[in-house]
mmCIF file of C-alpha atoms in Angstrom:
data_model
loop_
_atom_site.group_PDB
_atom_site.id
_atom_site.type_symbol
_atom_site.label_atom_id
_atom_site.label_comp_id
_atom_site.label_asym_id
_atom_site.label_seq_id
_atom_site.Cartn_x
_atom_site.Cartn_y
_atom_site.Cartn_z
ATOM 1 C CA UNK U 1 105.342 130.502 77.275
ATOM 2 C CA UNK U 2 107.460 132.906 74.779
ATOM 3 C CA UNK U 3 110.935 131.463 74.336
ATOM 4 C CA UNK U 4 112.450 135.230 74.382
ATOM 5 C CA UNK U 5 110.961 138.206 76.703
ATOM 6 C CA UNK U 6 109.212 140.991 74.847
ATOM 7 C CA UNK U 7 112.213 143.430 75.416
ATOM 8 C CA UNK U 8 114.945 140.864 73.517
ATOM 9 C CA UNK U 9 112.307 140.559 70.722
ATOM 10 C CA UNK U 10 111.759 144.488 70.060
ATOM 11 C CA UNK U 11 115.873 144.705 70.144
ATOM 12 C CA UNK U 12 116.009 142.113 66.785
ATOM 13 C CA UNK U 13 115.751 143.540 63.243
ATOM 14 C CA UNK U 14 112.723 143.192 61.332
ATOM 15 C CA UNK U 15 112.063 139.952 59.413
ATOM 16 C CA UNK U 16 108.826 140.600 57.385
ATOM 17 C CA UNK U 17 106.833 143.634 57.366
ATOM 18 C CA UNK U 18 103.788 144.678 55.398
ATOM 19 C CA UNK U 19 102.404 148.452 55.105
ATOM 20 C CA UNK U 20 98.968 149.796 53.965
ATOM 21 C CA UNK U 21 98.227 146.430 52.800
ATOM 22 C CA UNK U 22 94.435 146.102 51.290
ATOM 23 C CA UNK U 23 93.112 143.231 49.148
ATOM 24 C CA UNK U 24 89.575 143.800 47.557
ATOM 25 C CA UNK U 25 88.302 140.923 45.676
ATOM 26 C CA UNK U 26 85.855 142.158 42.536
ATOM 27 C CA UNK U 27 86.625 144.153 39.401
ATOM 28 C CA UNK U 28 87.991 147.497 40.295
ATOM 29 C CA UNK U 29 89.471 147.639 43.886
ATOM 30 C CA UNK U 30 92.249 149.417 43.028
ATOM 31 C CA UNK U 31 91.305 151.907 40.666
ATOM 32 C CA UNK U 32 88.412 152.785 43.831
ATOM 33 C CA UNK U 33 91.833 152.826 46.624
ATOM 34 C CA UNK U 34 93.252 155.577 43.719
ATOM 35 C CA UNK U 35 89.621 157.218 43.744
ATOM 36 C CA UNK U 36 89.577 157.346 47.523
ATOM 37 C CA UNK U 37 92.859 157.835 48.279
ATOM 38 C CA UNK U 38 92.964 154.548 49.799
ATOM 39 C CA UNK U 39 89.843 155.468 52.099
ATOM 40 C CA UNK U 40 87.250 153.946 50.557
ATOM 41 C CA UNK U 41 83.614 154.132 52.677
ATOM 42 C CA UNK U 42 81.898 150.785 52.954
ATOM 43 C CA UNK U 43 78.937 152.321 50.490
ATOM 44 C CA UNK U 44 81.568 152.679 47.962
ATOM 45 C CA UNK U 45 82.602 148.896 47.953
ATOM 46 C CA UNK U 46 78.525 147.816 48.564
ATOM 47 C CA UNK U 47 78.042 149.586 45.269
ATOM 48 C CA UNK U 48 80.630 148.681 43.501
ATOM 49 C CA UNK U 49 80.048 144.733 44.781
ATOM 50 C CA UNK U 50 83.996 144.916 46.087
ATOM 51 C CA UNK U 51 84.856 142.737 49.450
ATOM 52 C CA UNK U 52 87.700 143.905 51.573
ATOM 53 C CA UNK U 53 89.059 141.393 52.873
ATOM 54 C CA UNK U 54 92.106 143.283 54.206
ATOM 55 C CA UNK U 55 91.690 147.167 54.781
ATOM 56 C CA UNK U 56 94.928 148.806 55.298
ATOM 57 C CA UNK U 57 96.915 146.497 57.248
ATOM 58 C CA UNK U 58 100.311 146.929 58.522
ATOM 59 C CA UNK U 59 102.906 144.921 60.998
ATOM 60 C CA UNK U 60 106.030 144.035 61.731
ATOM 61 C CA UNK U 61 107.525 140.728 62.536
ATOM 62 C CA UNK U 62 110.759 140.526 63.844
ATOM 63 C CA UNK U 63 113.481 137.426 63.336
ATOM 64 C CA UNK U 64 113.112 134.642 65.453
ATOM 65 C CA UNK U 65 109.305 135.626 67.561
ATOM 66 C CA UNK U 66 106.260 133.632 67.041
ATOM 67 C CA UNK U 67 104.154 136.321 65.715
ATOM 68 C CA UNK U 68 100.296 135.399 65.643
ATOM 69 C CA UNK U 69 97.127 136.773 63.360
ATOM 70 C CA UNK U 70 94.214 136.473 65.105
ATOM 71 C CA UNK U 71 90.868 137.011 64.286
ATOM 72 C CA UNK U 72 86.880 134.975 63.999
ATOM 73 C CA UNK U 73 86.410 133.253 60.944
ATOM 74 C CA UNK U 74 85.978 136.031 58.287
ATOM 75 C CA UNK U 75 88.411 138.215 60.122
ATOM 76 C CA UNK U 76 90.726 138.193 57.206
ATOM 77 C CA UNK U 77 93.610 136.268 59.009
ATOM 78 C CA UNK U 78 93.829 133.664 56.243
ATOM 79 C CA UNK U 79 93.911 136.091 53.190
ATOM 80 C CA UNK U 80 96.282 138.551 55.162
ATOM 81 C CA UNK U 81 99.052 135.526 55.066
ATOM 82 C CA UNK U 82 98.783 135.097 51.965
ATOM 83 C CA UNK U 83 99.040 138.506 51.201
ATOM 84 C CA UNK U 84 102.505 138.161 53.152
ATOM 85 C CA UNK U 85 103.738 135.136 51.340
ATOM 86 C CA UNK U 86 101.860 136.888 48.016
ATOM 87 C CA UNK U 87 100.426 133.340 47.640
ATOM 88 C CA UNK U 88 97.514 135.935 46.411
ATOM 89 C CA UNK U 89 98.471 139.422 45.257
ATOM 90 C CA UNK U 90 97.252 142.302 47.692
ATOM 91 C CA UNK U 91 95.250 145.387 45.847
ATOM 92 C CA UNK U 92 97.836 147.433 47.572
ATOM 93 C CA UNK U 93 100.416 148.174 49.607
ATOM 94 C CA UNK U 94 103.795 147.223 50.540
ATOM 95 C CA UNK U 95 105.377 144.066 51.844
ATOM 96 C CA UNK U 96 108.883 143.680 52.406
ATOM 97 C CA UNK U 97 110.475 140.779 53.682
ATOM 98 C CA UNK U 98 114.263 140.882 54.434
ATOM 99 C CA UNK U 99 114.329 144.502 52.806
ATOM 100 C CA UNK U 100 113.239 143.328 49.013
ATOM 101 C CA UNK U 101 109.599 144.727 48.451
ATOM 102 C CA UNK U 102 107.942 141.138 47.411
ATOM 103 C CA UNK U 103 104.909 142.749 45.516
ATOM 104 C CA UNK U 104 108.220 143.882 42.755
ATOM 105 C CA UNK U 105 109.703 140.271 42.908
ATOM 106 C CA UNK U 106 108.656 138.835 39.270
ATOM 107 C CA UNK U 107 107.315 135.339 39.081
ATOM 108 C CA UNK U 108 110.973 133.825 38.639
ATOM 109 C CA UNK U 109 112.467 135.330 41.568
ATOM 110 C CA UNK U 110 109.559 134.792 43.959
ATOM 111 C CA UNK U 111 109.329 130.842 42.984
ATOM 112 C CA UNK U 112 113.310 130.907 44.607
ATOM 113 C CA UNK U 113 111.818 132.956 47.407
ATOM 114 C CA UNK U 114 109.289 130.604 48.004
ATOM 115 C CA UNK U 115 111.499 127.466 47.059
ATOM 116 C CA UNK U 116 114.473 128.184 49.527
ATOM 117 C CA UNK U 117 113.200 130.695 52.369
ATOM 118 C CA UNK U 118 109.815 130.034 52.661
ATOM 119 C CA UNK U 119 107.650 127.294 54.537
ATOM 120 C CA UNK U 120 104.407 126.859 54.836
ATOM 121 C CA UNK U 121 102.112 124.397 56.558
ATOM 122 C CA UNK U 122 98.154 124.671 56.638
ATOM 123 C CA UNK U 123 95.282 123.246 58.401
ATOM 124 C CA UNK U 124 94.633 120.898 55.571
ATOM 125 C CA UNK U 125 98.144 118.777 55.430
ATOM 126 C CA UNK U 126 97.866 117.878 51.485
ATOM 127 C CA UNK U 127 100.492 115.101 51.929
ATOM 128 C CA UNK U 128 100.877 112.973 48.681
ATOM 129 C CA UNK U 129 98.868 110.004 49.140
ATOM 130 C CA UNK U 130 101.290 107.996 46.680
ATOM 131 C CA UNK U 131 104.224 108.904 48.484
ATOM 132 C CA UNK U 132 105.726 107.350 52.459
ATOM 133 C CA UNK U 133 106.808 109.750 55.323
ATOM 134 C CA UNK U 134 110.118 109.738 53.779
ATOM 135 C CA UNK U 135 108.964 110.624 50.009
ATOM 136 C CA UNK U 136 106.543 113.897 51.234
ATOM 137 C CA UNK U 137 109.301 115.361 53.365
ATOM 138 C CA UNK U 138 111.959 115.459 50.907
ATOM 139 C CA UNK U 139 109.444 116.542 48.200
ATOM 140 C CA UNK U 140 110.193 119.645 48.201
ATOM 141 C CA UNK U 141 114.196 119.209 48.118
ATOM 142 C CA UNK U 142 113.324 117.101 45.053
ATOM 143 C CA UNK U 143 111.971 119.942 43.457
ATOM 144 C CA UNK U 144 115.077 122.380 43.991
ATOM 145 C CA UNK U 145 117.172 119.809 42.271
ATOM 146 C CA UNK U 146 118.730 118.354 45.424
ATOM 147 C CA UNK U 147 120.329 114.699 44.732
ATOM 148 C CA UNK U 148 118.588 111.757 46.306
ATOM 149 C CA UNK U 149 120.883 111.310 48.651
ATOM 150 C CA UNK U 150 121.407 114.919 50.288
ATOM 151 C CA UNK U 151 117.504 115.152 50.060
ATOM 152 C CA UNK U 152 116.768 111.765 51.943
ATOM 153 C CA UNK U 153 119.939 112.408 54.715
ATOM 154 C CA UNK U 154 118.182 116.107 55.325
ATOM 155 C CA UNK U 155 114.536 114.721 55.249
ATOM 156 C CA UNK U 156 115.775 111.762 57.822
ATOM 157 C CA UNK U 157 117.352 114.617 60.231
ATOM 158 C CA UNK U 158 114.182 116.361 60.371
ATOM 159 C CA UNK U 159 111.724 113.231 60.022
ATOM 160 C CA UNK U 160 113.700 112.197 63.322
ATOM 161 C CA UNK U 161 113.467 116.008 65.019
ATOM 162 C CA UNK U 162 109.739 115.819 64.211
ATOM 163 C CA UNK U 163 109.733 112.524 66.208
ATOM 164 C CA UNK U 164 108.585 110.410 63.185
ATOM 165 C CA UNK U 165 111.885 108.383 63.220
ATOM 166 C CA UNK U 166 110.906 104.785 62.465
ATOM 167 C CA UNK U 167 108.134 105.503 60.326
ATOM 168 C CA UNK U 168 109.793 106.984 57.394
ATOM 169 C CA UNK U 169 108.364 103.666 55.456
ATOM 170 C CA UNK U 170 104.111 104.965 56.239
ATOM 171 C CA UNK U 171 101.958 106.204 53.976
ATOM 172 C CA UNK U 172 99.745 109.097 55.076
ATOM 173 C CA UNK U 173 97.028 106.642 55.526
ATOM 174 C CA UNK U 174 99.155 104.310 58.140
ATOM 175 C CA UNK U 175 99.272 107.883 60.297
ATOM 176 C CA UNK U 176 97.132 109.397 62.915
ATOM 177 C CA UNK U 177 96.213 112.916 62.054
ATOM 178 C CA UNK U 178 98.690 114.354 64.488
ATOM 179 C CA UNK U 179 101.448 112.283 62.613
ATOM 180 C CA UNK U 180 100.563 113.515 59.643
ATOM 181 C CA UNK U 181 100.717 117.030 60.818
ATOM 182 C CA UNK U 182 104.168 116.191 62.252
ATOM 183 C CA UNK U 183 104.613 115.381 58.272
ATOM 184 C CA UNK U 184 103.764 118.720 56.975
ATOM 185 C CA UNK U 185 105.491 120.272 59.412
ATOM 186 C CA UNK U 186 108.825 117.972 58.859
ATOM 187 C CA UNK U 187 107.819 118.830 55.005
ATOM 188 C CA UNK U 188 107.965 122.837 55.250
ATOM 189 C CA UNK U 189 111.354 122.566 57.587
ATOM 190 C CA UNK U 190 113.157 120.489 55.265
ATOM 191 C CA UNK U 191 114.232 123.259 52.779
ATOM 192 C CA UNK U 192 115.571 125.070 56.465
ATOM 193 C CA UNK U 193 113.199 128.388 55.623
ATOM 194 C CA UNK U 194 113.767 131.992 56.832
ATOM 195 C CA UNK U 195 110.662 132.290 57.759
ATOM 196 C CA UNK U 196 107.780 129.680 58.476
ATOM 197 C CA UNK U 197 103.868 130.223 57.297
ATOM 198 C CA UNK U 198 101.515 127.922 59.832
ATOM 199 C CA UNK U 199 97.703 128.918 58.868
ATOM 200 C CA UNK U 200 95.367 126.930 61.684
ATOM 201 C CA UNK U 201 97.941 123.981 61.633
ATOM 202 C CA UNK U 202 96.332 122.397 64.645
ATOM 203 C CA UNK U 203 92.667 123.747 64.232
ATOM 204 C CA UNK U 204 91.718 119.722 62.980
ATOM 205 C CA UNK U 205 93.331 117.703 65.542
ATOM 206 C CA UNK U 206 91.318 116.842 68.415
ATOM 207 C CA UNK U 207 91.932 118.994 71.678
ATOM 208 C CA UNK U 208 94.433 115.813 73.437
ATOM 209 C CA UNK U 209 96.249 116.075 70.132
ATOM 210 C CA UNK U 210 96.243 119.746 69.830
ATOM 211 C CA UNK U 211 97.481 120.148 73.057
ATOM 212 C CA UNK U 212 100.483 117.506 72.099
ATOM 213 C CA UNK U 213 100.935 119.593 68.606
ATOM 214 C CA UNK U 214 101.240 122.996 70.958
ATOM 215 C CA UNK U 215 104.099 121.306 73.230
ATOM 216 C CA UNK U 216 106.075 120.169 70.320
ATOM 217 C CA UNK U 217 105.523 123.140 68.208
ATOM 218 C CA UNK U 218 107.263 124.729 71.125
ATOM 219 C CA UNK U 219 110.011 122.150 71.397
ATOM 220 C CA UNK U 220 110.899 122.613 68.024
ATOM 221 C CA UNK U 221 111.126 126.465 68.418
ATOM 222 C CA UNK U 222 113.190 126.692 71.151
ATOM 223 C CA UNK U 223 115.774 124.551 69.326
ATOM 224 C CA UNK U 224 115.018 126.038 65.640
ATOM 225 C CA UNK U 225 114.353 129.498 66.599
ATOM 226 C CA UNK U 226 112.293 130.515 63.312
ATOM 227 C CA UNK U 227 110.902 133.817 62.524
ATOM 228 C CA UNK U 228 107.170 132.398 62.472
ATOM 229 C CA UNK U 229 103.859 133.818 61.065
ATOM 230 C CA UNK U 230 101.280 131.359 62.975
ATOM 231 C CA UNK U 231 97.412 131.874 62.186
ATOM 232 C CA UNK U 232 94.767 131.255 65.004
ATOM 233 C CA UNK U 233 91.167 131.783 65.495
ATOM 234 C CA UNK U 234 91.935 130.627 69.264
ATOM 235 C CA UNK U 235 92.795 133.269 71.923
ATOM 236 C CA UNK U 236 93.786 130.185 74.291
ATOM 237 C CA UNK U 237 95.896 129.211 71.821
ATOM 238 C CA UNK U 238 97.470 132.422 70.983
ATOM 239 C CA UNK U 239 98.516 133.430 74.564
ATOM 240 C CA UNK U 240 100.719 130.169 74.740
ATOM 241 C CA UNK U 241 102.565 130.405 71.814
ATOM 242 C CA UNK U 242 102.849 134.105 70.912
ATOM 243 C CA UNK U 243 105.013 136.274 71.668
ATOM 244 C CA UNK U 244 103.280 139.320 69.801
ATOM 245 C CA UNK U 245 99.298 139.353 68.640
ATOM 246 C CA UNK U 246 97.830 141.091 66.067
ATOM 247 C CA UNK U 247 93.773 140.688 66.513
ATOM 248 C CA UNK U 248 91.877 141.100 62.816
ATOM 249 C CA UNK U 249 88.021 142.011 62.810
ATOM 250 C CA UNK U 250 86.746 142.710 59.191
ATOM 251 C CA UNK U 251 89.220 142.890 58.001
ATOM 252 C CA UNK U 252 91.343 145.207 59.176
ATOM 253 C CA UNK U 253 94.391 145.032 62.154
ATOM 254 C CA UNK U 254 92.556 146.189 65.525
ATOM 255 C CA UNK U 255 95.397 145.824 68.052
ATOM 256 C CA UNK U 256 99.264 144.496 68.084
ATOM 257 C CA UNK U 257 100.675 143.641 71.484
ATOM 258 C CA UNK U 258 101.894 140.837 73.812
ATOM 259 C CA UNK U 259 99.293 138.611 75.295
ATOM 260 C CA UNK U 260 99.955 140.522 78.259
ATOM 261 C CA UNK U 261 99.055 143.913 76.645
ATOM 262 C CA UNK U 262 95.991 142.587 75.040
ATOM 263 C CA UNK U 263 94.755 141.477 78.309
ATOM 264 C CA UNK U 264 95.848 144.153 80.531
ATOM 265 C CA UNK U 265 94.426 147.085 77.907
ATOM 266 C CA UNK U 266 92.794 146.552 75.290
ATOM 267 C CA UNK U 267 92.191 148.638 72.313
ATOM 268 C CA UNK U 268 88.790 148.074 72.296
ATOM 269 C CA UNK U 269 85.956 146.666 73.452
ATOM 270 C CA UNK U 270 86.456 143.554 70.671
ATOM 271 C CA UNK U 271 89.260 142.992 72.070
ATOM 272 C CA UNK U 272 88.110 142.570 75.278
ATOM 273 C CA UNK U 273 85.371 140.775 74.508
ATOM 274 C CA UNK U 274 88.736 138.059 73.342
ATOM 275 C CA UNK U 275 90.663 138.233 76.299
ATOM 276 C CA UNK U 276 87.393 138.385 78.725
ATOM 277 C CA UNK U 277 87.228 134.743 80.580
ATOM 278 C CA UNK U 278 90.993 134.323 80.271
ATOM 279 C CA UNK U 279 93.003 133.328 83.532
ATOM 280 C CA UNK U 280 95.034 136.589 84.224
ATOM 281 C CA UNK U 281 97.570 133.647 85.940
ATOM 282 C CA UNK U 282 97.512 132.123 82.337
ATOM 283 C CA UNK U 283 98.873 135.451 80.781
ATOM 284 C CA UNK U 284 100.271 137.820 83.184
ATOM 285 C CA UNK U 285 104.155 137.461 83.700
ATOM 286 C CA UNK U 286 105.942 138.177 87.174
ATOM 287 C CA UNK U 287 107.553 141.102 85.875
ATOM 288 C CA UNK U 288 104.053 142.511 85.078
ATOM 289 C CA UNK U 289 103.181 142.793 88.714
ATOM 290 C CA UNK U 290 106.502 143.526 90.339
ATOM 291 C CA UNK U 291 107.270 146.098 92.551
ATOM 292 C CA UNK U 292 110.878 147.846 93.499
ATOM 293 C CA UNK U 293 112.720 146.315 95.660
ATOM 294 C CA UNK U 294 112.911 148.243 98.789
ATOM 295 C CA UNK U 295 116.400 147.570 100.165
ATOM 296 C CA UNK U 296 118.540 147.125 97.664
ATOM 297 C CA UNK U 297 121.682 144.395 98.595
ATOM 298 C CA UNK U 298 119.084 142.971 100.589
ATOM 299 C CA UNK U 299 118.812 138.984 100.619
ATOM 300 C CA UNK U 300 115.612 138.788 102.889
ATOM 301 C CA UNK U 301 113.190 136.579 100.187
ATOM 302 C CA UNK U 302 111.182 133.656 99.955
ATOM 303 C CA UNK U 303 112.236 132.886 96.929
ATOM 304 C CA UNK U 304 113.761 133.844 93.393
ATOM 305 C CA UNK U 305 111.515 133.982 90.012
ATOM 306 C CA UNK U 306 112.448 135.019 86.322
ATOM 307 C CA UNK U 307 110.779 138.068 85.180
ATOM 308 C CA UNK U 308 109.331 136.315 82.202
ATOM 309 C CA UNK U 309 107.886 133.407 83.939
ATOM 310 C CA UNK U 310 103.590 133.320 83.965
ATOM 311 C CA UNK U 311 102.198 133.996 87.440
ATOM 312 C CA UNK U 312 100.375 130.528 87.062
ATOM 313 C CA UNK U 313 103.918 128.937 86.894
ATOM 314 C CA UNK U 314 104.451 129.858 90.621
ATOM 315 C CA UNK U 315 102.092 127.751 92.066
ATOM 316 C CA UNK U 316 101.503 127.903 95.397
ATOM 317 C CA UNK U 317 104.179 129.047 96.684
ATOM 318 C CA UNK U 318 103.818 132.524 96.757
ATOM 319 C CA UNK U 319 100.202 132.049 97.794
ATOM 320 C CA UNK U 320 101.840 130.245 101.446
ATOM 321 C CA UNK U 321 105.273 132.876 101.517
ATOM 322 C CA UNK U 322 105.292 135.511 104.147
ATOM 323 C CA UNK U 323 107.936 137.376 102.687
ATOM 324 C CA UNK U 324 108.237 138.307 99.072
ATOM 325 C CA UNK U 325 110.087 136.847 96.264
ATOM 326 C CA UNK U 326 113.251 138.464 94.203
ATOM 327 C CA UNK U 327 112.270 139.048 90.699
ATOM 328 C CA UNK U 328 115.175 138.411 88.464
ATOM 329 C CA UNK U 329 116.209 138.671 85.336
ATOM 330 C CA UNK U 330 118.404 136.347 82.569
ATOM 331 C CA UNK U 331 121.387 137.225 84.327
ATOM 332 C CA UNK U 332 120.547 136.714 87.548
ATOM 333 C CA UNK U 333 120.394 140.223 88.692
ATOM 334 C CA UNK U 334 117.397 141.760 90.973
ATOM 335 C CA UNK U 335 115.169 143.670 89.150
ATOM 336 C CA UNK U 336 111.729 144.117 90.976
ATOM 337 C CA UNK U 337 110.087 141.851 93.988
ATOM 338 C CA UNK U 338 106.824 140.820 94.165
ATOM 339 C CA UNK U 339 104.843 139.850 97.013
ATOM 340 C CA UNK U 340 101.638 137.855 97.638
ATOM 341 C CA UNK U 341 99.341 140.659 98.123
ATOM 342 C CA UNK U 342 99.990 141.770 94.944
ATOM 343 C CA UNK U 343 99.474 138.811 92.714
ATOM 344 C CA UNK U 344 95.719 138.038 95.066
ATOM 345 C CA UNK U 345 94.758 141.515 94.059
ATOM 346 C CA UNK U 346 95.494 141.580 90.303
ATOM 347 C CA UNK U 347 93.973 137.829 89.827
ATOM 348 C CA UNK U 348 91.340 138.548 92.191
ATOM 349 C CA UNK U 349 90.705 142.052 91.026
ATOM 350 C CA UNK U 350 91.034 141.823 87.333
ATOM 351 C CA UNK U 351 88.523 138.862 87.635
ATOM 352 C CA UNK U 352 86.143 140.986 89.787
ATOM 353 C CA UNK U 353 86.155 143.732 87.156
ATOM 354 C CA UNK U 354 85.671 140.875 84.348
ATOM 355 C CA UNK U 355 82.106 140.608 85.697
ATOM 356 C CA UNK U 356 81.229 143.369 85.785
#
């Protein structure tokens, strides 16, 4: 589940934000964006033997959310973040991240960028074979120029938040492949980034492990609270760790919403087509399908939720209450109620309508 609700996250100043972005891979992408006014047709690429691999893409991701690109393998999820860390340079378009356009950063001053704000972790966790647990995770404070000492101390703290500690001695191939993600991930929080790159970082691991990987990823974030760009191709995925979606289909940004949003209306019929199959209980929050409370002062409940809380967290016990239950939020004021009746007839009805 989200560590923040979707109100506190649209009330916190953008992080990273990229506008109009395209990248066309071929010779002569962007002198066709300047021909077309950055509308090219898809005959004018096919002739031209151009592949747009991001058309005009734009989003906002705001400090401290788990923001999550989505798309099927193609979508352009993988070259979009790297358009956003300008690991590859976009055709065109804008990307600003803290209020300094990166696509004007020159090489030296995106290398400190990179260096002291930025971490990244992939699916593939390139660890140094040569080096122990201890030697890859302070790598990259090595390369900054950090003493030995201050490096190791820092790469210990997070080695041990990780929950490596005691095998700061392996080598990669003394680890499990979910402690050697653990590694890259320790790795890329060492230099304490502003924001955190994570492209399929669990999409290897086996689904007990990825599962494990999910939990922790989580654990880490509530404590950490990092502005995060996390890349998925899985919807089940996405809906536990996101608190905002952006789905990609050729290429180009279909939808942006919270995983409640996407499922409850979707743009389009590709994105329903993701969401389709999806337990509304998994997604839907108790705010979602609350109703006004109909004496206010009144105290006659079964129970009290948080607003922000998944339907599927409330078990049964709304299923076996007779009266309804006070919907609350963070500060433990009444906001809303909501009854039994009502969650049976959005989980029943939404997944009557589903098959149809």
């Amino acid at each position: 589940m989200p560590l923040q609700t979707s109100s506190d996250i649209d009330a916190r100043p953008i992080k990273l934000s990229c506008n109009g972005i395209w990248k066309i891979f071929g010779d002569g992408g962007a002198q066709l964006l300047k021909q077309t006014n950055n509308a090219p047709q898809e005959n004018d690429l096919i002739e031209r033997s151009l592949i747009a691999a991001v058309r005009d893409a734009s989003i906002e991701v705001r400090e401290g959310e788990i923001f999550i690109i989505m798309g099927l393998s193609g979508s352009g999820k993988s070259t979009m973040v790297r358009c956003l860390s300008r690991l590859i340079e976009p055709t065109a378009g804008e990307v600003l991240f803290e209020g300094q356009d990166l696509l004007k950063a020159n090489p030296k001053e995106l290398i400190q960028i990179r260096r002291h704000k930025m971490g990244m972790v992939f699916q593939h966790f390139a660890l140094l074979p040569h080096l122990t647990v201890l030697g890859n995770v302070a790598f990259p404070l090595e390369i900054q120029g950090i003493k030995r000492r201050e490096r190791e101390d820092r790469a210990l703290e997070v080695i041990e938040l990780v929950g490596l500690k005691g095998r700061e001695t392996y080598y990669p191939r003394e680890l499990s492949g979910g402690q050697q993600q653990r590694v890259g991930i320790a790795r890329s929080l060492a230099v304490e980034p502003d924001i955190w790159f994570l492209d399929e970082p669990f999409s290897a691991l086996d689904p007990l492990i990825r599962r494990e990987m999910q939990d922790e990823f989580l654990r880490l974030q509530k404590m950490l609270q990092k502005t995060i760009v996390f890349i998925t191709h899985d919807f089940d995925e996405a809906i536990r760790l996101a608190d905002h979606i952006a789905i990609m289909k050729d290429g180009a940004v279909i939808q942006i919403g919270t995983p409640e949003q996407l499922v409850l209306n979707p743009a389009t019929e590709y994105v329903a087509e993701f969401t389709n199959g999806i337990p509304r209980a998994k997604v839907l929050s108790v705010g979602s399908v609350m109703e006004p409370v109909m004496e206010p002062g009144g105290n006659d409940y079964s129970g009290r939720v948080f607003a922000d809380i998944r339907l599927e967290e409330l078990g049964g016990d709304i299923l076996h209450a007779d009266k309804p239950f006070a919907v609350i939020d963070r500060n433990d004021q009444i906001i809303g109620q909501v009854t039994r009746d009502v969650v049976l007839e959005v989980l029943v009805g939404s997944s009557s309508q589903s098959d149809t």
